[in-house]
Amino acid sequence: MTAAVPASAAPRATSHHSTHSATQDALDAITRGGTPGVLARADRAGEVWHGTSGVADLRTGRPRLPRDRFRIGSLTKPFIATVVLQLAAEPVYGLSIDGRRITLRRLLQHTSGLYDYIDDDGFRATFTGPAFLSHRYDGATPEELVRTDLAHEPLFDPGDGWSYSNTNYILAGMVIEKATGNSYATAVERRIIRPLGLRGTTVPGTSSSVPGPHGRHYSKLYVDDPAARVHDITDFNPSVSGASGEIISTTRDLNTFIRAAGRTA
């Protein structure tokens, strides 16, 4: 999300440590390049370091805060993959990893060959660019997203290549729901969010707002013009991303999750 920010509105973080000076410099470079605000967190050997730069709100000038929540986009995918792998390891659910041609492994590893529904011209005409402002609250069901995908030929035979496709994780979410009888959001909540105490992490479903303290989200809506207007796009129906990218979290929660996943890998 880019926007031009006056130099006076992009202060350096107050939490600065020489060990992390390169990271802080990188954050400052991002805001100097036009991004309104960024934040980072490092957890190492008992030390917690927060780095911030820029603002969370262009209107008020509020700085970025370490506790801010934000839409994590495709970092949703590791949460979904973790649940799928857990279910596959639990015989009670009887999750097949055969799948005939498109296996669970191929979905998770983007080797299924499935077209990415986000590249569909009709989808992009509705949910990206200036049209986003008119359709930001419309949303879509997983079934609708998969139908969009199936209107296109596969990119290659399953297992014969690699291509990043959000469709893979829409289907992975549907697999979780079929196996458990509950939504993938419920599975993520029960299996990851609660056990790890991820207090700032939510799976919003069709809710358009970001709960708790958060920065605003900004975009020029893919208009290729340095002088293009910057729009506040914080609120929208995230079901158009679903299991491929809808989760909201914090730097603390993401680091906690990644460390836990690393210990069980």
Coordinates of C-alpha atoms in Angstrom, one line a residue:
M1 CA 0.0 0.0 0.0
T2 CA 1.8 3.1 -1.1
A3 CA 1.2 6.8 -0.5
A4 CA 3.3 9.9 -0.5
V5 CA 4.0 11.0 3.1
P6 CA 5.6 14.3 4.1
A7 CA 9.0 13.7 5.8
S8 CA 7.7 15.4 8.9
A9 CA 5.0 12.6 9.1
A10 CA 7.5 9.8 9.0
P11 CA 9.4 9.8 12.3
R12 CA 11.9 7.2 13.1
A13 CA 11.0 4.6 15.7
T14 CA 11.7 5.5 19.3
S15 CA 12.7 1.9 20.0
H16 CA 16.1 1.6 18.4
H17 CA 19.0 -0.7 19.2
S18 CA 22.3 -1.0 17.4
T19 CA 21.8 -4.7 16.9
H20 CA 18.8 -4.0 14.8
S21 CA 20.0 -0.8 13.1
A22 CA 20.0 -2.3 9.7
T23 CA 16.4 -3.4 10.1
Q24 CA 15.4 0.0 11.3
D25 CA 17.2 1.6 8.4
A26 CA 15.3 -0.6 6.0
L27 CA 12.0 0.4 7.7
D28 CA 12.8 4.1 7.3
A29 CA 13.8 3.5 3.7
I30 CA 10.3 2.0 3.0
T31 CA 8.5 5.1 4.4
R32 CA 10.9 7.4 2.6
G33 CA 9.8 5.6 -0.6
G34 CA 6.2 6.6 0.0
T35 CA 4.7 3.8 2.1
P36 CA 2.7 5.6 5.0
G37 CA 4.0 3.3 7.8
V38 CA 5.6 0.0 8.6
L39 CA 6.4 -2.0 11.7
A40 CA 8.6 -5.0 12.6
R41 CA 9.4 -7.2 15.6
A42 CA 12.3 -9.4 16.4
D43 CA 12.2 -12.1 19.1
R44 CA 15.7 -13.6 19.8
A45 CA 17.3 -15.1 22.9
G46 CA 14.7 -13.6 25.2
E47 CA 15.1 -10.1 23.6
V48 CA 12.0 -8.4 22.1
W49 CA 12.7 -5.6 19.7
H50 CA 10.1 -3.4 18.0
G51 CA 10.8 -1.2 15.0
T52 CA 8.4 1.2 13.5
S53 CA 8.5 4.0 11.0
G54 CA 6.0 6.4 9.5
V55 CA 2.3 6.8 10.5
A56 CA -0.6 4.5 11.0
D57 CA -3.2 7.1 9.9
L58 CA -2.6 9.8 7.3
R59 CA -5.4 11.9 8.6
T60 CA -4.4 12.1 12.3
G61 CA -0.7 11.4 11.9
R62 CA -0.8 8.7 14.6
P63 CA 2.5 6.8 14.5
R64 CA 2.7 3.0 14.0
L65 CA 2.5 1.1 17.2
P66 CA 4.0 -2.3 18.0
R67 CA 0.5 -3.6 19.1
D68 CA -1.2 -2.6 15.8
R69 CA -3.2 -5.2 14.0
F70 CA -3.1 -5.6 10.3
R71 CA -4.4 -7.8 7.5
I72 CA -1.7 -10.4 6.9
G73 CA -2.7 -11.4 3.4
S74 CA -1.0 -14.6 2.2
L75 CA 0.6 -15.3 5.6
T76 CA -2.9 -16.8 6.1
K77 CA -1.7 -19.7 4.1
P78 CA 0.7 -21.2 6.7
F79 CA -2.2 -21.2 9.2
I80 CA -4.4 -23.2 6.8
A81 CA -1.5 -25.5 5.8
T82 CA -0.8 -26.2 9.5
V83 CA -4.4 -27.3 10.1
V84 CA -4.5 -29.5 7.0
L85 CA -1.3 -31.2 8.1
Q86 CA -2.6 -31.7 11.6
L87 CA -5.8 -33.3 10.2
A88 CA -3.9 -35.5 7.8
A89 CA -1.9 -36.8 10.8
E90 CA -5.0 -37.7 12.8
P91 CA -6.7 -40.9 11.6
V92 CA -10.0 -40.0 13.2
Y93 CA -10.6 -37.6 10.3
G94 CA -9.6 -40.0 7.6
L95 CA -8.1 -37.3 5.4
S96 CA -6.9 -38.8 2.2
I97 CA -3.6 -37.7 0.8
D98 CA -4.3 -39.7 -2.4
G99 CA -6.7 -37.2 -4.1
R100 CA -6.3 -39.2 -7.3
R101 CA -4.6 -36.5 -9.3
I102 CA -4.6 -33.3 -7.2
T103 CA -3.4 -34.3 -3.8
L104 CA -3.4 -32.2 -0.6
R105 CA 0.4 -32.0 -0.9
R106 CA 0.0 -30.4 -4.4
L107 CA -2.5 -27.9 -3.1
L108 CA -0.3 -26.8 -0.3
Q109 CA 2.8 -26.7 -2.4
H110 CA 1.2 -24.9 -5.4
T111 CA 2.0 -27.8 -7.8
S112 CA -1.7 -28.6 -8.6
G113 CA -1.6 -26.7 -11.9
L114 CA -4.9 -24.9 -10.9
Y115 CA -5.4 -21.4 -12.4
D116 CA -5.4 -18.6 -9.9
Y117 CA -8.9 -17.2 -9.7
I118 CA -7.5 -13.7 -8.8
D119 CA -6.2 -13.5 -12.4
D120 CA -9.7 -13.9 -13.9
D121 CA -10.6 -10.8 -15.9
G122 CA -14.1 -10.7 -14.4
F123 CA -12.8 -11.0 -10.9
R124 CA -10.3 -8.3 -11.4
A125 CA -12.8 -6.0 -13.0
T126 CA -15.0 -6.3 -9.9
F127 CA -12.6 -6.5 -7.0
T128 CA -9.5 -4.6 -8.0
G129 CA -8.7 -1.2 -9.4
P130 CA -11.2 1.7 -9.1
A131 CA -14.1 -0.8 -9.2
F132 CA -13.0 -2.0 -5.8
L133 CA -14.6 1.1 -4.2
S134 CA -18.0 0.1 -5.5
H135 CA -17.7 -3.6 -4.7
R136 CA -15.5 -3.6 -1.5
Y137 CA -18.4 -5.0 0.6
D138 CA -19.7 -7.6 -1.8
G139 CA -17.5 -10.6 -1.0
A140 CA -17.7 -14.1 -2.5
T141 CA -18.2 -17.6 -1.3
P142 CA -15.5 -20.3 -1.7
E143 CA -17.8 -22.1 -4.2
E144 CA -18.0 -19.0 -6.3
L145 CA -14.2 -18.5 -6.3
V146 CA -13.7 -22.2 -7.3
R147 CA -16.2 -21.8 -10.1
T148 CA -14.3 -18.8 -11.3
D149 CA -11.2 -21.0 -11.4
L150 CA -12.8 -23.9 -13.2
A151 CA -13.8 -21.6 -16.0
H152 CA -10.1 -21.7 -17.0
E153 CA -8.0 -24.5 -18.2
P154 CA -5.3 -25.8 -15.8
L155 CA -1.8 -24.4 -16.3
F156 CA -0.3 -27.8 -16.3
D157 CA -1.0 -31.4 -15.2
P158 CA -0.9 -31.9 -11.4
G159 CA 2.7 -32.3 -10.3
D160 CA 4.3 -31.3 -13.6
G161 CA 5.2 -27.8 -12.5
W162 CA 4.9 -25.0 -10.0
S163 CA 2.7 -21.9 -10.1
Y164 CA 1.4 -19.8 -7.2
S165 CA -2.4 -20.0 -7.1
N166 CA -4.7 -18.7 -4.4
T167 CA -7.2 -21.3 -5.6
N168 CA -5.1 -24.0 -3.9
Y169 CA -5.8 -22.6 -0.5
I170 CA -9.5 -21.8 -1.1
L171 CA -9.8 -25.6 -1.8
A172 CA -7.6 -26.4 1.3
G173 CA -10.1 -24.4 3.4
M174 CA -13.0 -26.4 1.9
V175 CA -11.2 -29.6 2.7
I176 CA -10.9 -28.6 6.4
E177 CA -14.6 -27.8 6.5
K178 CA -15.5 -31.1 4.8
A179 CA -13.3 -33.1 7.2
T180 CA -14.3 -31.4 10.5
G181 CA -17.9 -30.3 9.8
N182 CA -16.9 -26.8 10.9
S183 CA -15.5 -23.8 9.2
Y184 CA -11.8 -23.5 8.6
A185 CA -12.0 -20.4 10.8
T186 CA -13.3 -22.5 13.7
A187 CA -10.4 -25.0 13.1
V188 CA -7.8 -22.3 13.0
E189 CA -9.3 -20.8 16.2
R190 CA -9.3 -24.1 18.1
R191 CA -6.1 -25.5 16.8
I192 CA -3.8 -22.5 16.6
I193 CA -5.2 -19.2 17.9
R194 CA -6.4 -20.5 21.3
P195 CA -3.6 -22.9 22.2
L196 CA -0.9 -20.3 21.3
G197 CA -2.7 -17.4 23.0
L198 CA -2.7 -15.3 19.8
R199 CA -4.8 -12.5 21.3
G200 CA -4.5 -10.2 18.3
T201 CA -5.4 -12.8 15.7
T202 CA -8.8 -13.1 14.1
V203 CA -10.3 -14.9 11.1
P204 CA -12.9 -12.2 10.1
G205 CA -15.0 -14.1 7.6
T206 CA -17.3 -11.5 6.0
S207 CA -16.7 -8.8 8.7
S208 CA -15.3 -5.8 6.9
S209 CA -13.6 -4.0 9.8
V210 CA -10.2 -4.5 11.6
P211 CA -10.8 -5.0 15.3
G212 CA -8.6 -3.5 18.0
P213 CA -5.8 -1.0 17.5
H214 CA -4.7 -0.9 13.9
G215 CA -3.3 1.3 11.2
R216 CA -5.3 2.3 8.2
H217 CA -4.7 0.5 5.0
Y218 CA -4.0 2.5 1.8
S219 CA -3.8 1.9 -1.9
K220 CA -3.6 3.7 -5.2
L221 CA -5.8 0.9 -6.6
Y222 CA -3.3 -0.2 -9.2
V223 CA -3.4 3.2 -11.0
D224 CA 0.0 3.5 -12.6
D225 CA 0.5 7.2 -11.9
P226 CA 2.8 8.6 -9.2
A227 CA 0.2 11.4 -8.7
A228 CA -2.7 9.0 -8.4
R229 CA -5.1 9.6 -5.4
V230 CA -4.4 7.5 -2.3
H231 CA -7.5 5.7 -1.0
D232 CA -8.3 4.4 2.5
I233 CA -9.2 0.8 1.8
T234 CA -9.1 -0.4 5.4
D235 CA -12.7 -1.7 5.4
F236 CA -13.7 -4.4 2.9
N237 CA -15.3 -7.9 2.9
P238 CA -12.2 -10.2 3.0
S239 CA -14.2 -13.3 1.9
V240 CA -12.8 -12.6 -1.6
S241 CA -9.5 -13.9 -0.2
G242 CA -11.0 -16.4 2.2
A243 CA -8.6 -19.2 3.3
S244 CA -5.9 -17.8 1.0
G245 CA -5.5 -14.5 2.7
E246 CA -8.1 -13.2 5.1
I247 CA -6.5 -13.4 8.6
I248 CA -5.8 -10.3 10.8
S249 CA -2.9 -10.5 13.2
T250 CA 0.0 -8.7 14.9
T251 CA 3.8 -9.0 14.7
R252 CA 3.8 -10.6 18.2
D253 CA 1.3 -13.3 17.2
L254 CA 3.0 -14.0 13.9
N255 CA 6.3 -14.5 15.5
T256 CA 4.7 -16.8 18.2
F257 CA 3.0 -18.9 15.5
I258 CA 6.1 -19.2 13.3
R259 CA 8.3 -20.3 16.3
A260 CA 5.7 -22.9 17.3
A261 CA 5.5 -24.2 13.7
G262 CA 9.3 -24.4 13.6
R263 CA 9.4 -26.5 16.7
T264 CA 6.9 -29.1 15.3
A265 CA 8.3 -29.2 11.8

